[in-house]
CSV table of C-alpha atoms in Angstrom, one decimal:
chain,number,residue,atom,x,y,z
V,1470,UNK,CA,83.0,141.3,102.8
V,1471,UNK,CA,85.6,144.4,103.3
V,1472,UNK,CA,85.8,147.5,100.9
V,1473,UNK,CA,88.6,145.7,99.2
V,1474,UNK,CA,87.4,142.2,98.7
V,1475,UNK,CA,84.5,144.3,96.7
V,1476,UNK,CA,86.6,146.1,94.2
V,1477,UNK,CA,88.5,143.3,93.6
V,1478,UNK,CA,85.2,141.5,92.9
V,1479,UNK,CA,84.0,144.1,90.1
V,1480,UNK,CA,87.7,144.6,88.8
V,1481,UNK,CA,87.9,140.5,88.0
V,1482,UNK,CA,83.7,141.0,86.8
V,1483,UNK,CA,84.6,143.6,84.6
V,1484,UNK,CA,88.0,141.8,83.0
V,1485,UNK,CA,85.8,138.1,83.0
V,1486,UNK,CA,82.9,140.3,80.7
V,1487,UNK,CA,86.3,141.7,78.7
V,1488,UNK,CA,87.6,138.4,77.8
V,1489,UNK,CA,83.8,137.3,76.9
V,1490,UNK,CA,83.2,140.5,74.5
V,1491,UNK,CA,87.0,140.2,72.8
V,1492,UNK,CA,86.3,136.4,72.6
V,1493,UNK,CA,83.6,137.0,71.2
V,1494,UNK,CA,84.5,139.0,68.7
V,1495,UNK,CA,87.5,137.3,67.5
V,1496,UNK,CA,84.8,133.9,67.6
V,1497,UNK,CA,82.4,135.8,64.9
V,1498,UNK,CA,85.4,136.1,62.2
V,1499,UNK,CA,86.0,131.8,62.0
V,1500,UNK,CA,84.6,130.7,59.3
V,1501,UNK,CA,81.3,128.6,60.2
V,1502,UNK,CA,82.4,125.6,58.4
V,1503,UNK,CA,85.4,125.4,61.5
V,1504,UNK,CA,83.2,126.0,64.5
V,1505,UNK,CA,80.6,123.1,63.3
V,1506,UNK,CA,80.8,120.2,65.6
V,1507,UNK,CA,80.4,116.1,64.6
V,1508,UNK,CA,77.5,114.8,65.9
V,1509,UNK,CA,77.7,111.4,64.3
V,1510,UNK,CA,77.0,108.4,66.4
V,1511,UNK,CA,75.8,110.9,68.9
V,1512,UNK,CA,72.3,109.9,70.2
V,1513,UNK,CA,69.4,112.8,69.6
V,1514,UNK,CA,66.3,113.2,70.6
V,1515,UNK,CA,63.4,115.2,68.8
V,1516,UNK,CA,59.9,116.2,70.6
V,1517,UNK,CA,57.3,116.7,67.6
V,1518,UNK,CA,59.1,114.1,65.5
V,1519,UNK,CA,56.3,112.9,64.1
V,1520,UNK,CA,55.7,115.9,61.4
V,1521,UNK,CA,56.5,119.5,60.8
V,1522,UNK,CA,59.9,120.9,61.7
V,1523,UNK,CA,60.4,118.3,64.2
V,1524,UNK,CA,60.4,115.4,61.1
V,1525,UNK,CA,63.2,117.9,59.3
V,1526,UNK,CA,65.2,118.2,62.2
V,1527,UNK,CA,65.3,114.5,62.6
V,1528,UNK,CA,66.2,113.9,58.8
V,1529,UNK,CA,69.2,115.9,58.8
V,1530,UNK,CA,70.6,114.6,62.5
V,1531,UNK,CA,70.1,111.3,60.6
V,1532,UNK,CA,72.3,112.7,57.7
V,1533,UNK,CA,74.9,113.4,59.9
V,1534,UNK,CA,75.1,110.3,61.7
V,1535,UNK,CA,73.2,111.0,64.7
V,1536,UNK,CA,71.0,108.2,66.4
V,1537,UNK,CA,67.8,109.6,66.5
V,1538,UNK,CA,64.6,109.2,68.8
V,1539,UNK,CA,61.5,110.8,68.1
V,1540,UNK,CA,58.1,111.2,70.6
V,1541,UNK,CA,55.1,112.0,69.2
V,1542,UNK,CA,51.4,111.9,70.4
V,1543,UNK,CA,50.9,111.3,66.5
V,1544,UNK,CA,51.9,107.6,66.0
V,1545,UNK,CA,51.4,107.6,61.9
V,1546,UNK,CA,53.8,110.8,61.8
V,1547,UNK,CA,56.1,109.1,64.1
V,1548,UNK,CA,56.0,105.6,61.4
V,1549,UNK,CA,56.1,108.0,58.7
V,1550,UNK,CA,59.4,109.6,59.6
V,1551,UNK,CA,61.1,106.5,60.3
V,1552,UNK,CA,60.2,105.1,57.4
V,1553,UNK,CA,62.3,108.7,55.8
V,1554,UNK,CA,65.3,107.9,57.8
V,1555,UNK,CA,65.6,104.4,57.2
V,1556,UNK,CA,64.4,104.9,53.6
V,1557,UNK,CA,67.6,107.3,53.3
V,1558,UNK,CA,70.0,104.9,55.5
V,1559,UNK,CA,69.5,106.3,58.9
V,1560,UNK,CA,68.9,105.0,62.0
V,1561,UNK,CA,65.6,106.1,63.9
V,1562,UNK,CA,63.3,105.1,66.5
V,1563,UNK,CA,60.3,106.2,67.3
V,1564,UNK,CA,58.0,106.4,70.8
V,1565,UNK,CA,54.2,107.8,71.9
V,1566,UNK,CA,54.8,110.3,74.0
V,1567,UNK,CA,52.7,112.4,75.8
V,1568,UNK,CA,53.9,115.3,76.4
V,1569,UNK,CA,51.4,117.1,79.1
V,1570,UNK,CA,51.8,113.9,81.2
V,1571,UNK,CA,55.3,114.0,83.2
V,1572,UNK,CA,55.2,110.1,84.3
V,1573,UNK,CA,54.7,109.2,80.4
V,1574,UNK,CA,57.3,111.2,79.8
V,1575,UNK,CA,59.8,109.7,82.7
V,1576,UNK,CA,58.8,106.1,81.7
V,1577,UNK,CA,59.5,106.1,78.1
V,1578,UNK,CA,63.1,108.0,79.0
V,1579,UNK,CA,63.9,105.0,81.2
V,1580,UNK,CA,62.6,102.7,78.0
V,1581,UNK,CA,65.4,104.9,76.1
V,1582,UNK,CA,68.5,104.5,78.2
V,1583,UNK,CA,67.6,100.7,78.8
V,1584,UNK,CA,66.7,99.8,74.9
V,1585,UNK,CA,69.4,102.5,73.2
V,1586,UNK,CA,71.7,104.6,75.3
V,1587,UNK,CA,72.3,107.6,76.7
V,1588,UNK,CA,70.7,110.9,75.0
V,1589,UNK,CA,73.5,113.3,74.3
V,1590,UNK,CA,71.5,115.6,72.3
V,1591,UNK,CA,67.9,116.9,73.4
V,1592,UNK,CA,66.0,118.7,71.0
V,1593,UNK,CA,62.7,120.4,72.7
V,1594,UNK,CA,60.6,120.8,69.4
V,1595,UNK,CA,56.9,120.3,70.1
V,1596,UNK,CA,54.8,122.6,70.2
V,1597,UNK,CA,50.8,123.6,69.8
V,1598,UNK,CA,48.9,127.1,69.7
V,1599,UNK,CA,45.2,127.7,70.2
V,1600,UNK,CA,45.1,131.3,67.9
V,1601,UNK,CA,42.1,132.3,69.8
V,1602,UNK,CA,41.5,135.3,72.2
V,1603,UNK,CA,42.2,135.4,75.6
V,1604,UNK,CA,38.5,135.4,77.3
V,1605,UNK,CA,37.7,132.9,74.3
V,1606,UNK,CA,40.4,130.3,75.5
V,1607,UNK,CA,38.9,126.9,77.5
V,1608,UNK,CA,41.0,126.6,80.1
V,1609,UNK,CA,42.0,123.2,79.4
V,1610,UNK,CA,43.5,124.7,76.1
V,1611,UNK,CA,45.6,127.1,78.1
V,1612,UNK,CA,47.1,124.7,80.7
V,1613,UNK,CA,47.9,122.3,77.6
V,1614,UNK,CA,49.9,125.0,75.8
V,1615,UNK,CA,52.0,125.7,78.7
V,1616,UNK,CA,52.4,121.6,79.2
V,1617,UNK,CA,53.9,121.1,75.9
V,1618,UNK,CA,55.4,124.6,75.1
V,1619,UNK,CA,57.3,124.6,78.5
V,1620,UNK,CA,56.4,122.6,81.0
V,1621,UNK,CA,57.6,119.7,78.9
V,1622,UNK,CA,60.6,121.0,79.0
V,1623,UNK,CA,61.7,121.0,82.5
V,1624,UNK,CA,60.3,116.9,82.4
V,1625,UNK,CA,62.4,115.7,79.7
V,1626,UNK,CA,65.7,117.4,80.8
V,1627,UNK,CA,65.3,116.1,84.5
V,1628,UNK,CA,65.0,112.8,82.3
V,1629,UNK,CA,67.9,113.1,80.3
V,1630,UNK,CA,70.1,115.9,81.9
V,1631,UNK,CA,71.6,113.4,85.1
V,1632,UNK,CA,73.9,111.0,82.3
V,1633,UNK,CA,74.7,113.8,80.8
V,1634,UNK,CA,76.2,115.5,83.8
V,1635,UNK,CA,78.0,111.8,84.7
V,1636,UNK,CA,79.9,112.2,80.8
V,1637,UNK,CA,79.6,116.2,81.3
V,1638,UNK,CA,78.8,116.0,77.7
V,1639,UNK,CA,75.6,117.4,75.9
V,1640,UNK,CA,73.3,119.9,74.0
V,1641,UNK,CA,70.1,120.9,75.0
V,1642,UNK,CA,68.3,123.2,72.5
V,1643,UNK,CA,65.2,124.6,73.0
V,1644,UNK,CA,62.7,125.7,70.0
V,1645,UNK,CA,61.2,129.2,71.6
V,1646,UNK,CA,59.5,131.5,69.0
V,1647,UNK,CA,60.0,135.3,68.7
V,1648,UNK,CA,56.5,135.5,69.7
V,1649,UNK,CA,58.8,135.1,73.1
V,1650,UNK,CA,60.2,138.4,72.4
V,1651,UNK,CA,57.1,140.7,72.2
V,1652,UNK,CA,53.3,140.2,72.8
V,1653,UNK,CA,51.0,139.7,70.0
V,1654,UNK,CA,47.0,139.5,70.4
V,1655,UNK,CA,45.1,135.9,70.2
V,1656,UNK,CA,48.7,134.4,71.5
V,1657,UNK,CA,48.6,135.3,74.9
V,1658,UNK,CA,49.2,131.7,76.4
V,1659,UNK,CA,51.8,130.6,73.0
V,1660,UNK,CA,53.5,133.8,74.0
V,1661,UNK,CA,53.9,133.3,78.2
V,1662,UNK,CA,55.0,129.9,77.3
V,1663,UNK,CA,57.4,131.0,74.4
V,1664,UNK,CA,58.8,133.7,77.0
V,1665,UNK,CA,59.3,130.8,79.9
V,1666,UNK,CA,61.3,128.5,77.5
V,1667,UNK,CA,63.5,131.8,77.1
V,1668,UNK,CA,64.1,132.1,80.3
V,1669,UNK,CA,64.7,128.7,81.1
V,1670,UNK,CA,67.1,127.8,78.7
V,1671,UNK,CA,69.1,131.0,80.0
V,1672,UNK,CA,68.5,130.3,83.6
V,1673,UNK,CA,69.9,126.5,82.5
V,1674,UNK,CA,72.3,127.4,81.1
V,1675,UNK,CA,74.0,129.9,83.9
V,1676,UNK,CA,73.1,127.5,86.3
V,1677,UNK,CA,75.5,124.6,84.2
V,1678,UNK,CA,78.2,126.8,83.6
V,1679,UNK,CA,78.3,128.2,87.4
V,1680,UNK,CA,78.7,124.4,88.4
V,1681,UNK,CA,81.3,124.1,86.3
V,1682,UNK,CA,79.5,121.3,83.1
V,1683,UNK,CA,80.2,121.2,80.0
V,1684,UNK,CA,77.0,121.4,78.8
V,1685,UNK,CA,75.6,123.8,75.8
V,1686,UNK,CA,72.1,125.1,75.8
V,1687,UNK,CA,71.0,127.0,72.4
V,1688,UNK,CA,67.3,129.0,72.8
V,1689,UNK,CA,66.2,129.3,69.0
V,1690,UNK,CA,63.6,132.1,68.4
V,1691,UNK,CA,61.7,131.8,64.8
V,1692,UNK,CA,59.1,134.3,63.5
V,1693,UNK,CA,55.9,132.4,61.9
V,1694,UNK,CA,57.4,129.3,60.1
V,1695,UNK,CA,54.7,128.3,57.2
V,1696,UNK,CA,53.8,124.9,56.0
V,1697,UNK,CA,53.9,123.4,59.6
V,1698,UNK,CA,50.1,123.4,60.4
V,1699,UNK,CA,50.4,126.2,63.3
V,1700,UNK,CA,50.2,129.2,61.4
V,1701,UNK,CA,49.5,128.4,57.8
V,1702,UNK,CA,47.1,131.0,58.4
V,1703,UNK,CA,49.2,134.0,59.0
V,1704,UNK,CA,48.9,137.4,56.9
V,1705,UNK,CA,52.3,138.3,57.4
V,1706,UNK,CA,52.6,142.3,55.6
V,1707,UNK,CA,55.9,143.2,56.2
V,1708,UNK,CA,58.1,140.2,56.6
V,1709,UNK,CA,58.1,136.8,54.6
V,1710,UNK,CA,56.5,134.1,56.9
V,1711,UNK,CA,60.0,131.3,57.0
V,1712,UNK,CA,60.6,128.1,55.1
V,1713,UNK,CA,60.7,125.4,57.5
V,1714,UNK,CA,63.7,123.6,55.6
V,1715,UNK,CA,65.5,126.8,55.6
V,1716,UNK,CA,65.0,126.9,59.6
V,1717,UNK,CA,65.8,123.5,60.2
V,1718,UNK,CA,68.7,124.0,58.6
V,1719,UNK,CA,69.6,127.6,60.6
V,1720,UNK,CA,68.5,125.4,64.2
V,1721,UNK,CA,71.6,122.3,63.0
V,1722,UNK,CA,73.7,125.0,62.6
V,1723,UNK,CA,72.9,127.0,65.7
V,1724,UNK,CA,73.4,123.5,67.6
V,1725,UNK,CA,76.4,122.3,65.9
V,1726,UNK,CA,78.2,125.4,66.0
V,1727,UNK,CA,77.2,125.6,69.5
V,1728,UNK,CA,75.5,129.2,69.5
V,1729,UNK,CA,73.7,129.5,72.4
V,1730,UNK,CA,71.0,131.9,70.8
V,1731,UNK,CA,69.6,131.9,67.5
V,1732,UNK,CA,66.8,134.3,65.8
V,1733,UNK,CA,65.5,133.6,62.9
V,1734,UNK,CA,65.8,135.9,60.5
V,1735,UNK,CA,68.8,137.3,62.0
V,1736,UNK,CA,67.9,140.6,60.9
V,1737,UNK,CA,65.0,140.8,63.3
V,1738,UNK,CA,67.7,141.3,66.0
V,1739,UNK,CA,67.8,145.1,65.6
V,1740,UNK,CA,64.1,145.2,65.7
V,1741,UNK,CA,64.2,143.8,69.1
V,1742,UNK,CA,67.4,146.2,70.8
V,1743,UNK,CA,65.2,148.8,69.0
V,1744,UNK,CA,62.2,147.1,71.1
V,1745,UNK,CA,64.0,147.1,74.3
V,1746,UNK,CA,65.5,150.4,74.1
V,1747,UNK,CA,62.0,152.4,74.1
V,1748,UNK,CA,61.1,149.5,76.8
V,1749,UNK,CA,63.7,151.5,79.2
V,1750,UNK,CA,63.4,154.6,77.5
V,1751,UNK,CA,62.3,157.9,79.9
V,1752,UNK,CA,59.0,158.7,79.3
């Protein structure tokens, strides 16, 4: 590469991150309301359907028309929820799924483009936590956190991400936590698998848009969401522990409007440039 082949190389870098930054901006003044995509007949699917945020998601891609498909380890949850949808004239089916098991997982995604379609919509929802101290952690317990929290993840969308290339339509979100963000004692394993789904939704993601797909990736990041059976338990002090309505209803949004990260609160943001600036700071 000559001299001049390499300034022209950081003069296009620096007008391509230009055009990003001014888009950008001039994106954060449209209404909401306008940026909100249809999802209806679009086929969805929800891991951790069976209960918990996963069951809200599915009710409100339901609401919007979406064809939904739930897995769950929990069959009653998974009966329960379509029994919701259908009650409130949506259409839902449900599968056992186990998530830690990567042939399960293929298998019942070849069920899903025989018996229904093609997933345009991938929701990676499920989740589990242990709460206990590092030393005090069964192995076992570890390796099955990072199966569901992550290593699900890279299963289902070798599953489901191939048709989607074919139409070069699709959305994959992934449900992270802000415990990805920062470290926080008795979640070492919830928090190294929080931080991989971070990074693999944003390595993802470049990788799609360098080959030149059309396909969206949103990485949502929620502080302790109550009423879900993972951390009921929480003492939060200084900020409210989260609805899980209201961030089920923040996650549609983040997907439909096709935002390709979300935290919740949105506040929290400055916390976390606050975090990473005394990361790099001199010391």
């Amino acid at each position: 590469m000559t001299y001049l082949q390499s300034i022209g190389e950081v003069i296009g870098f620096l007008l391509l991150s230009t055009f990003s930054i001014l888009d950008g901006i001039i994106r954060s003044f449209i209404p909401k309301k306008y940026k909100m995509k249809n999802i209806g007949g679009e086929i969805a699917l929800v891991t951790g359907g069976g209960g918990g945020l996963g069951r809200l998601l599915s009710l409100r891609l339901a609401n919007l028309g979406a064809i939904v498909i739930i897995w769950d380890i929990n069959e009653t949850g998974i009966e329960e929820t379509i029994k919701l949808i259908r009650a409130a004239g949506g259409t839902c089916y449900g599968y056992v799924c186990d998530l830690c098991d990567r042939t399960d997982i293929y298998k019942k995604a070849k069920i899903i483009r025989k018996e229904i379609g093609k997933v345009t919509v991938l929701i990676n929802n499920a989740g589990i936590v242990t709460g206990m101290k590092f030393l005090d952690t069964p192995d076992e317990l570890i390796i099955r956190t990072m199966d569901v929290n992550i290593m699900s993840h890279f299963w289902t969308v070798k599953a489901f991400l191939p048709t989607m290339l074919e139409s070069n339509k699709g959305h994959i979100v992934s449900v992270a936590s802000l415990a990805g963000q920062c470290g926080i004692p008795k979640l070492i394993d919830y928090c190294a698998s929080k931080f991989a789904a971070m990074g693999f939704d944003e390595a993802l993601r470049m990788e799609l848009e360098y080959e030149g797909y059309n396909i969206n990736t949103t990485v949502v990041c929620p502080y302790f969401i109550r009423s879900t059976g993972m951390f009921d338990d929480v003492q939060s002090r200084y900020i409210p522990t989260l609805s899980p309505n209201a961030v089920a209803d923040r996650i549609i949004m983040a997907m439909r409007c096709n935002e390709k990260y979300a935290i919740i609160p949105g506040y929290l943001q400055i916390l976390l440039t606050l975090k990473c600036k005394r990361r790099f700071a001199k010391p």
